[in-house]
Short mmCIF file of C-alpha atoms in Angstrom, two decimals:
data_model
loop_
_atom_site.label_atom_id
_atom_site.label_comp_id
_atom_site.label_asym_id
_atom_site.label_seq_id
_atom_site.Cartn_x
_atom_site.Cartn_y
_atom_site.Cartn_z
CA UNK A 1 70.50 -12.86 3.03
CA UNK A 2 69.07 -10.06 5.19
CA UNK A 3 69.47 -9.79 8.98
CA UNK A 4 66.05 -11.25 9.74
CA UNK A 5 66.85 -14.37 7.70
CA UNK A 6 70.30 -14.62 9.29
CA UNK A 7 68.74 -14.32 12.74
CA UNK A 8 66.30 -17.16 12.05
CA UNK A 9 69.15 -19.32 10.76
CA UNK A 10 71.12 -18.67 13.95
CA UNK A 11 68.11 -19.50 16.14
CA UNK A 12 67.62 -22.80 14.33
CA UNK A 13 71.31 -23.64 14.76
CA UNK A 14 71.12 -22.90 18.49
CA UNK A 15 67.91 -24.92 18.88
CA UNK A 16 69.71 -27.94 17.43
CA UNK A 17 72.65 -27.45 19.82
CA UNK A 18 70.35 -27.19 22.86
CA UNK A 19 68.33 -30.26 21.87
CA UNK A 20 71.52 -32.32 21.56
CA UNK A 21 72.16 -31.87 25.30
CA UNK A 22 68.62 -32.57 26.57
CA UNK A 23 67.83 -35.76 28.50
CA UNK A 24 65.83 -38.70 27.22
CA UNK A 25 62.42 -38.95 28.90
CA UNK A 26 62.76 -42.38 30.46
CA UNK A 27 63.24 -44.17 33.78
CA UNK A 28 61.51 -43.72 37.14
CA UNK A 29 62.32 -39.97 37.09
CA UNK A 30 60.68 -39.56 33.68
CA UNK A 31 58.28 -36.87 34.93
CA UNK A 32 60.97 -34.37 35.90
CA UNK A 33 62.86 -35.11 32.67
CA UNK A 34 59.70 -34.37 30.72
CA UNK A 35 59.17 -31.16 32.71
CA UNK A 36 62.76 -30.08 32.02
CA UNK A 37 62.35 -30.60 28.27
CA UNK A 38 58.91 -28.96 28.25
CA UNK A 39 60.41 -25.89 29.91
CA UNK A 40 63.41 -25.36 27.67
CA UNK A 41 61.59 -26.19 24.43
CA UNK A 42 58.95 -23.52 25.07
CA UNK A 43 60.58 -21.28 22.48
CA UNK A 44 62.26 -17.92 22.90
CA UNK A 45 64.81 -15.78 21.10
CA UNK A 46 67.86 -17.70 22.47
CA UNK A 47 69.53 -14.31 22.98
CA UNK A 48 72.13 -15.40 25.54
CA UNK A 49 73.61 -18.37 23.67
CA UNK A 50 73.56 -16.26 20.51
CA UNK A 51 75.52 -13.46 22.18
CA UNK A 52 77.95 -16.07 23.48
CA UNK A 53 78.47 -17.69 20.10
CA UNK A 54 78.88 -14.40 18.26
CA UNK A 55 81.38 -13.04 20.80
CA UNK A 56 83.31 -16.30 20.45
CA UNK A 57 83.35 -15.78 16.69
CA UNK A 58 84.31 -12.10 17.14
CA UNK A 59 87.60 -13.24 18.68
CA UNK A 60 88.19 -15.92 16.06
CA UNK A 61 86.66 -18.93 17.83
CA UNK A 62 85.42 -21.72 15.57
CA UNK A 63 85.43 -24.95 17.61
CA UNK A 64 82.85 -27.07 19.43
CA UNK A 65 84.01 -26.06 22.93
CA UNK A 66 81.46 -23.22 22.89
CA UNK A 67 78.45 -25.50 22.34
CA UNK A 68 78.01 -27.01 25.83
CA UNK A 69 78.32 -23.54 27.34
CA UNK A 70 75.68 -22.19 24.97
CA UNK A 71 73.25 -24.91 26.02
CA UNK A 72 74.17 -24.46 29.69
CA UNK A 73 73.45 -20.73 29.64
CA UNK A 74 70.02 -21.27 28.10
CA UNK A 75 69.29 -23.92 30.75
CA UNK A 76 70.13 -21.42 33.49
CA UNK A 77 67.99 -18.73 31.87
CA UNK A 78 65.10 -21.19 31.51
CA UNK A 79 65.31 -22.41 35.12
CA UNK A 80 65.07 -18.81 36.30
CA UNK A 81 61.87 -18.36 34.27
CA UNK A 82 60.39 -21.62 35.59
CA UNK A 83 60.98 -20.46 39.17
CA UNK A 84 59.78 -16.90 38.40
CA UNK A 85 56.44 -18.33 37.27
CA UNK A 86 55.86 -20.25 40.53
CA UNK A 87 53.00 -19.24 42.87
CA UNK A 88 55.49 -17.97 45.46
CA UNK A 89 57.03 -15.63 42.89
CA UNK A 90 55.03 -14.14 39.98
CA UNK A 91 52.31 -16.82 39.97
CA UNK A 92 52.00 -16.87 36.17
CA UNK A 93 50.06 -19.59 34.38
CA UNK A 94 51.11 -18.67 30.85
CA UNK A 95 54.41 -17.88 29.19
CA UNK A 96 54.95 -17.44 25.43
CA UNK A 97 51.36 -18.41 24.79
CA UNK A 98 51.29 -21.74 26.58
CA UNK A 99 50.91 -23.09 30.12
CA UNK A 100 53.86 -22.59 32.44
CA UNK A 101 55.73 -25.60 33.80
CA UNK A 102 54.11 -25.58 37.24
CA UNK A 103 50.66 -25.13 35.66
CA UNK A 104 51.17 -28.35 33.70
CA UNK A 105 53.21 -30.47 36.11
CA UNK A 106 52.27 -29.03 39.51
CA UNK A 107 54.15 -26.71 41.84
CA UNK A 108 56.47 -29.33 43.35
CA UNK A 109 57.53 -30.62 39.94
CA UNK A 110 58.00 -27.03 38.77
CA UNK A 111 60.49 -26.49 41.58
CA UNK A 112 62.27 -29.74 40.77
CA UNK A 113 62.35 -28.99 37.04
CA UNK A 114 64.02 -25.64 37.76
CA UNK A 115 66.49 -27.31 40.11
CA UNK A 116 67.10 -29.98 37.49
CA UNK A 117 67.82 -27.42 34.77
CA UNK A 118 70.31 -25.57 36.97
CA UNK A 119 72.20 -28.77 37.75
CA UNK A 120 71.95 -29.98 34.17
CA UNK A 121 73.51 -26.68 33.07
CA UNK A 122 76.72 -27.44 34.92
CA UNK A 123 76.67 -31.11 33.91
CA UNK A 124 76.44 -29.87 30.33
CA UNK A 125 79.08 -27.13 30.61
CA UNK A 126 81.64 -29.58 32.02
CA UNK A 127 81.33 -31.61 28.82
CA UNK A 128 83.57 -28.91 27.33
CA UNK A 129 86.50 -30.70 28.99
CA UNK A 130 85.91 -33.58 26.56
CA UNK A 131 86.62 -31.38 23.54
CA UNK A 132 90.37 -31.38 24.15
CA UNK A 133 90.51 -27.59 24.33
CA UNK A 134 92.61 -25.66 26.83
CA UNK A 135 91.48 -26.56 30.36
CA UNK A 136 92.41 -23.17 31.84
CA UNK A 137 90.01 -21.35 29.51
CA UNK A 138 87.21 -23.82 30.29
CA UNK A 139 87.84 -23.41 34.02
CA UNK A 140 87.61 -19.60 33.75
CA UNK A 141 84.42 -19.92 31.71
CA UNK A 142 82.87 -22.19 34.35
CA UNK A 143 83.78 -19.67 37.04
CA UNK A 144 82.03 -16.88 35.13
CA UNK A 145 78.98 -19.09 34.49
CA UNK A 146 78.61 -19.82 38.20
CA UNK A 147 79.21 -16.26 39.39
CA UNK A 148 76.91 -14.49 36.93
CA UNK A 149 74.07 -16.92 37.69
CA UNK A 150 74.44 -16.79 41.46
CA UNK A 151 74.07 -14.50 44.47
CA UNK A 152 76.51 -11.96 43.01
CA UNK A 153 74.69 -12.09 39.68
CA UNK A 154 71.15 -12.95 38.57
CA UNK A 155 69.90 -14.31 41.91
CA UNK A 156 71.26 -11.27 43.73
CA UNK A 157 69.28 -9.01 41.43
CA UNK A 158 66.12 -11.07 41.82
CA UNK A 159 66.48 -10.95 45.60
CA UNK A 160 66.61 -7.15 45.71
CA UNK A 161 63.71 -6.98 43.24
CA UNK A 162 61.49 -9.25 45.34
CA UNK A 163 62.34 -7.54 48.63
CA UNK A 164 61.43 -4.14 47.21
CA UNK A 165 58.39 -5.15 45.16
CA UNK A 166 55.80 -2.38 45.39
CA UNK A 167 58.09 -0.14 47.46
CA UNK A 168 59.51 3.22 46.37
CA UNK A 169 63.14 2.83 45.31
CA UNK A 170 65.88 5.12 44.07
CA UNK A 171 67.50 4.95 40.63
CA UNK A 172 70.74 3.44 41.94
CA UNK A 173 68.86 0.46 43.34
CA UNK A 174 66.85 0.04 40.13
CA UNK A 175 70.10 0.11 38.13
CA UNK A 176 71.49 -2.55 40.48
CA UNK A 177 68.44 -4.77 39.96
CA UNK A 178 68.59 -4.38 36.18
CA UNK A 179 72.35 -4.90 36.06
CA UNK A 180 72.12 -8.20 37.93
CA UNK A 181 68.69 -9.62 37.17
CA UNK A 182 68.77 -8.94 33.43
CA UNK A 183 72.35 -8.01 32.62
CA UNK A 184 74.34 -10.64 34.52
CA UNK A 185 73.55 -13.55 32.19
CA UNK A 186 74.24 -11.38 29.15
CA UNK A 187 77.57 -10.38 30.69
CA UNK A 188 78.35 -14.01 31.44
CA UNK A 189 77.40 -15.09 27.93
CA UNK A 190 79.63 -12.61 26.15
CA UNK A 191 82.51 -13.02 28.61
CA UNK A 192 82.47 -16.81 28.21
CA UNK A 193 82.54 -16.44 24.43
CA UNK A 194 85.55 -14.13 24.66
CA UNK A 195 87.41 -16.30 27.20
CA UNK A 196 86.96 -19.52 25.24
CA UNK A 197 88.20 -17.82 22.06
CA UNK A 198 91.39 -16.68 23.82
CA UNK A 199 90.67 -13.00 24.50
CA UNK A 200 92.99 -11.44 27.07
CA UNK A 201 91.87 -10.03 30.44
CA UNK A 202 91.59 -6.45 29.16
CA UNK A 203 89.43 -7.53 26.24
CA UNK A 204 87.21 -9.61 28.52
CA UNK A 205 86.78 -6.58 30.80
CA UNK A 206 85.67 -4.47 27.83
CA UNK A 207 83.24 -7.21 26.76
CA UNK A 208 81.77 -7.20 30.28
CA UNK A 209 81.16 -3.44 30.02
CA UNK A 210 79.56 -3.85 26.59
CA UNK A 211 77.25 -6.60 27.84
CA UNK A 212 76.33 -4.59 30.95
CA UNK A 213 75.25 -1.71 28.73
CA UNK A 214 73.32 -4.03 26.44
CA UNK A 215 71.54 -5.61 29.41
CA UNK A 216 70.60 -2.24 30.91
CA UNK A 217 69.38 -0.81 27.60
CA UNK A 218 67.49 -4.05 26.90
CA UNK A 219 65.60 -3.80 30.20
CA UNK A 220 64.87 -0.08 29.83
CA UNK A 221 63.49 -0.78 26.36
CA UNK A 222 61.29 -3.46 27.94
CA UNK A 223 59.92 -0.80 30.32
CA UNK A 224 59.31 1.55 27.38
CA UNK A 225 57.45 -1.09 25.39
CA UNK A 226 55.20 -1.81 28.37
CA UNK A 227 53.73 1.68 28.02
CA UNK A 228 54.07 2.39 24.30
CA UNK A 229 53.36 -0.90 22.53
CA UNK A 230 50.16 -2.85 21.96
CA UNK A 231 49.26 -6.31 23.14
CA UNK A 232 49.16 -7.49 19.52
CA UNK A 233 52.74 -6.33 18.82
CA UNK A 234 54.24 -7.11 22.23
CA UNK A 235 52.66 -10.52 22.58
CA UNK A 236 51.75 -9.97 26.24
CA UNK A 237 49.55 -7.56 28.26
CA UNK A 238 50.71 -3.93 28.26
CA UNK A 239 50.78 -1.50 31.22
CA UNK A 240 51.37 -4.48 33.49
CA UNK A 241 54.09 -2.65 35.44
CA UNK A 242 51.72 0.21 36.33
CA UNK A 243 48.91 -2.18 37.25
CA UNK A 244 51.28 -4.06 39.56
CA UNK A 245 52.61 -0.83 41.09
CA UNK A 246 56.07 -1.77 39.89
CA UNK A 247 58.80 0.86 39.83
CA UNK A 248 60.44 0.99 36.41
CA UNK A 249 62.89 3.22 34.58
CA UNK A 250 59.97 4.94 32.85
CA UNK A 251 58.08 5.63 36.09
CA UNK A 252 61.24 7.04 37.70
CA UNK A 253 62.78 8.99 34.80
CA UNK A 254 59.87 9.56 32.42
CA UNK A 255 59.33 8.16 28.95
CA UNK A 256 61.42 10.66 26.97
CA UNK A 257 64.41 10.40 29.31
CA UNK A 258 64.17 6.61 29.14
CA UNK A 259 64.25 6.74 25.33
CA UNK A 260 67.25 9.10 25.38
CA UNK A 261 69.12 6.86 27.81
CA UNK A 262 68.52 3.75 25.71
CA UNK A 263 69.99 5.55 22.71
CA UNK A 264 72.99 6.84 24.67
CA UNK A 265 73.73 3.52 26.41
CA UNK A 266 73.47 1.62 23.13
CA UNK A 267 75.84 4.05 21.40
CA UNK A 268 78.39 3.53 24.19
CA UNK A 269 78.11 -0.25 23.85
CA UNK A 270 78.64 -0.19 20.08
CA UNK A 271 81.54 2.27 20.36
CA UNK A 272 83.30 -0.05 22.80
CA UNK A 273 82.58 -3.04 20.57
CA UNK A 274 83.94 -1.34 17.46
CA UNK A 275 87.02 -0.23 19.38
CA UNK A 276 88.14 -3.79 20.06
CA UNK A 277 89.75 -4.14 16.65
CA UNK A 278 87.70 -7.20 15.68
CA UNK A 279 84.71 -7.34 13.38
CA UNK A 280 81.45 -9.27 13.53
CA UNK A 281 78.73 -7.48 11.57
CA UNK A 282 76.03 -9.87 12.75
CA UNK A 283 76.89 -9.20 16.41
CA UNK A 284 76.62 -5.43 15.82
CA UNK A 285 73.25 -5.89 14.17
CA UNK A 286 72.10 -8.26 16.91
CA UNK A 287 72.92 -5.78 19.66
CA UNK A 288 71.18 -2.99 17.76
CA UNK A 289 68.11 -5.19 17.28
CA UNK A 290 67.92 -6.14 20.98
CA UNK A 291 67.95 -2.52 22.05
CA UNK A 292 65.60 -1.10 19.39
CA UNK A 293 63.19 -4.07 19.28
CA UNK A 294 59.43 -3.56 19.28
CA UNK A 295 58.54 -6.74 21.15
#
């Protein structure tokens, strides 16, 4: 089986896990339940739960305690996209080739669906306590989930991004935005996988550095593709950053420097990963694919 086939198999496995935690569309609040399911079943690469699962396996994890956290992380990622698409934010009517949640259900229900997904994420993650696994590990994982999704993580990055939209910014601020807005959930995903598998504090710290590098390289590659790809390959309009006067890594550093930095950052991430003394070939290939992807 080649990597592409393995990747598809992993995505299908994760889809089944996520669906097992979704609500039934019934009762007086059926509309918001339908909007929640519509949002999370819109497709996607399921990168964050996959990184979590593979890091868990890297450290020898093989139990069901990881599953509610995988679903929870994808719920948090999805809620952030639902709110990003709202008229007050990016005002997008399409995502992944179909109508966004607020375009189908209305703005108010879009807000509630996002809120619902965020709360459902923690309802889901706490189901890990029912697996009989070590409570201390689950508690640490919950702490990481909350922090990386919140004001010191993803939301913090989004805040700085919104406040400086269209304004000239320095590289250190752009790095901060990328580290939090894109990288924080990747960091949280890999750290949770390591913690639940029993990795020690030093190993978890190394995993956080690896994930931070992956997140930064992932976002820089996104900037590169916006100016080098085609709409047919990328699956969305190109040159959108320039049209929206958005400062990116490419506009600040130039295309060639951006490409060099992606290569250097990715090498650092893989060196750290290989230095842990554990082996997961699929995880290595996954990280390489995320950074060198063409769409």
